[in-house]
């Protein structure tokens, strides 16, 4: 088990074809139930997607083990059809599945972590 019990916070970025933004948003208004269950079973939670008008897509989720979550989704037969259906919406994935090819963004600040460090008994007051 890892030293920390805090979930991993994962943010990723993709580019949706700007000519297909409306259709992309419509598809995500009611994601296939089997895909929702597969995401849940992979250990991802608090999952959100944010779409800018130029097609920039930012995704965020929390998980206890992102590598295990990735492997679970890759191996789950429920995800293949959804990912194949979504792939044409994205620009510059070079044939990768969207759930596997999305570049991760490093976290550089988290309010709760810094507040917890301030409140920890061993922290030095400045």
GROMACS .gro file of C-alpha atoms in nm:
model
  126
    1UNK     CA    1   0.000   0.000   0.000
    2UNK     CA    2   0.125   0.352  -0.071
    3UNK     CA    3   0.248   0.584   0.201
    4UNK     CA    4  -0.031   0.832   0.138
    5UNK     CA    5  -0.400   0.753   0.147
    6UNK     CA    6  -0.481   1.067  -0.053
    7UNK     CA    7  -0.622   1.000  -0.397
    8UNK     CA    8  -0.420   1.078  -0.706
    9UNK     CA    9  -0.562   1.380  -0.884
   10UNK     CA   10  -0.523   1.345  -1.261
   11UNK     CA   11  -0.571   1.617  -1.520
   12UNK     CA   12  -0.536   1.556  -1.893
   13UNK     CA   13  -0.572   1.751  -2.214
   14UNK     CA   14  -0.705   1.663  -2.557
   15UNK     CA   15  -0.808   1.864  -2.862
   16UNK     CA   16  -1.156   1.809  -3.002
   17UNK     CA   17  -1.208   1.891  -3.369
   18UNK     CA   18  -1.369   2.238  -3.349
   19UNK     CA   19  -1.617   2.146  -3.625
   20UNK     CA   20  -1.757   1.866  -3.403
   21UNK     CA   21  -1.793   2.042  -3.066
   22UNK     CA   22  -2.171   2.032  -3.053
   23UNK     CA   23  -2.187   1.662  -3.138
   24UNK     CA   24  -1.911   1.584  -2.886
   25UNK     CA   25  -2.102   1.765  -2.609
   26UNK     CA   26  -2.426   1.588  -2.707
   27UNK     CA   27  -2.257   1.246  -2.687
   28UNK     CA   28  -2.134   1.326  -2.338
   29UNK     CA   29  -2.474   1.445  -2.218
   30UNK     CA   30  -2.569   1.077  -2.196
   31UNK     CA   31  -2.263   0.851  -2.197
   32UNK     CA   32  -2.338   0.484  -2.257
   33UNK     CA   33  -2.430   0.317  -1.925
   34UNK     CA   34  -2.175   0.038  -1.979
   35UNK     CA   35  -1.900   0.297  -2.024
   36UNK     CA   36  -2.003   0.476  -1.706
   37UNK     CA   37  -1.986   0.145  -1.517
   38UNK     CA   38  -1.645   0.064  -1.667
   39UNK     CA   39  -1.506   0.401  -1.556
   40UNK     CA   40  -1.649   0.345  -1.210
   41UNK     CA   41  -1.506  -0.009  -1.194
   42UNK     CA   42  -1.162   0.121  -1.294
   43UNK     CA   43  -1.149   0.323  -0.974
   44UNK     CA   44  -1.193   0.667  -1.125
   45UNK     CA   45  -1.421   0.907  -0.941
   46UNK     CA   46  -1.501   1.278  -0.934
   47UNK     CA   47  -1.451   1.265  -1.312
   48UNK     CA   48  -1.525   1.579  -1.515
   49UNK     CA   49  -1.461   1.706  -1.865
   50UNK     CA   50  -1.437   2.074  -1.955
   51UNK     CA   51  -1.462   2.188  -2.319
   52UNK     CA   52  -1.351   2.526  -2.446
   53UNK     CA   53  -1.508   2.680  -2.757
   54UNK     CA   54  -1.189   2.622  -2.960
   55UNK     CA   55  -1.197   2.249  -2.882
   56UNK     CA   56  -0.952   2.237  -2.591
   57UNK     CA   57  -1.073   1.956  -2.366
   58UNK     CA   58  -0.952   1.931  -2.008
   59UNK     CA   59  -1.037   1.624  -1.805
   60UNK     CA   60  -1.000   1.568  -1.432
   61UNK     CA   61  -1.054   1.267  -1.210
   62UNK     CA   62  -0.935   1.115  -0.887
   63UNK     CA   63  -0.818   0.759  -0.836
   64UNK     CA   64  -0.618   0.556  -0.587
   65UNK     CA   65  -0.386   0.420  -0.858
   66UNK     CA   66  -0.387   0.581  -1.202
   67UNK     CA   67  -0.173   0.312  -1.365
   68UNK     CA   68  -0.411   0.041  -1.241
   69UNK     CA   69  -0.707   0.248  -1.361
   70UNK     CA   70  -0.550   0.284  -1.706
   71UNK     CA   71  -0.485  -0.090  -1.729
   72UNK     CA   72  -0.840  -0.171  -1.615
   73UNK     CA   73  -0.997   0.052  -1.880
   74UNK     CA   74  -0.766  -0.076  -2.151
   75UNK     CA   75  -0.857  -0.437  -2.070
   76UNK     CA   76  -1.230  -0.381  -2.013
   77UNK     CA   77  -1.428  -0.490  -2.322
   78UNK     CA   78  -1.696  -0.231  -2.242
   79UNK     CA   79  -1.457   0.056  -2.321
   80UNK     CA   80  -1.327  -0.042  -2.665
   81UNK     CA   81  -1.643   0.045  -2.859
   82UNK     CA   82  -1.686   0.382  -2.683
   83UNK     CA   83  -1.323   0.479  -2.737
   84UNK     CA   84  -1.341   0.376  -3.105
   85UNK     CA   85  -1.659   0.582  -3.142
   86UNK     CA   86  -1.498   0.887  -2.978
   87UNK     CA   87  -1.156   0.870  -3.150
   88UNK     CA   88  -1.263   1.060  -3.466
   89UNK     CA   89  -1.355   1.363  -3.253
   90UNK     CA   90  -0.993   1.420  -3.150
   91UNK     CA   91  -0.705   1.589  -3.328
   92UNK     CA   92  -0.347   1.455  -3.314
   93UNK     CA   93  -0.385   1.130  -3.123
   94UNK     CA   94  -0.174   0.938  -3.376
   95UNK     CA   95  -0.398   0.632  -3.358
   96UNK     CA   96  -0.400   0.604  -2.978
   97UNK     CA   97  -0.724   0.548  -2.792
   98UNK     CA   98  -0.839   0.875  -2.635
   99UNK     CA   99  -0.838   0.723  -2.285
  100UNK     CA  100  -0.481   0.599  -2.333
  101UNK     CA  101  -0.325   0.877  -2.543
  102UNK     CA  102  -0.430   1.188  -2.351
  103UNK     CA  103  -0.127   1.378  -2.220
  104UNK     CA  104  -0.133   1.425  -1.841
  105UNK     CA  105  -0.078   1.770  -1.692
  106UNK     CA  106   0.139   1.790  -1.379
  107UNK     CA  107  -0.026   1.931  -1.071
  108UNK     CA  108   0.162   2.233  -0.936
  109UNK     CA  109  -0.080   2.353  -0.666
  110UNK     CA  110  -0.353   2.203  -0.450
  111UNK     CA  111  -0.514   2.424  -0.187
  112UNK     CA  112  -0.611   2.149   0.056
  113UNK     CA  113  -0.261   1.998   0.055
  114UNK     CA  114  -0.101   2.331   0.137
  115UNK     CA  115  -0.360   2.413   0.403
  116UNK     CA  116  -0.304   2.072   0.561
  117UNK     CA  117   0.071   2.137   0.567
  118UNK     CA  118   0.007   2.470   0.741
  119UNK     CA  119  -0.211   2.304   1.001
  120UNK     CA  120   0.018   2.005   1.061
  121UNK     CA  121   0.169   2.005   1.412
  122UNK     CA  122   0.521   1.974   1.277
  123UNK     CA  123   0.497   2.256   1.023
  124UNK     CA  124   0.699   2.569   1.087
  125UNK     CA  125   0.508   2.894   1.104
  126UNK     CA  126   0.650   3.169   0.885
   0.00000   0.00000   0.00000
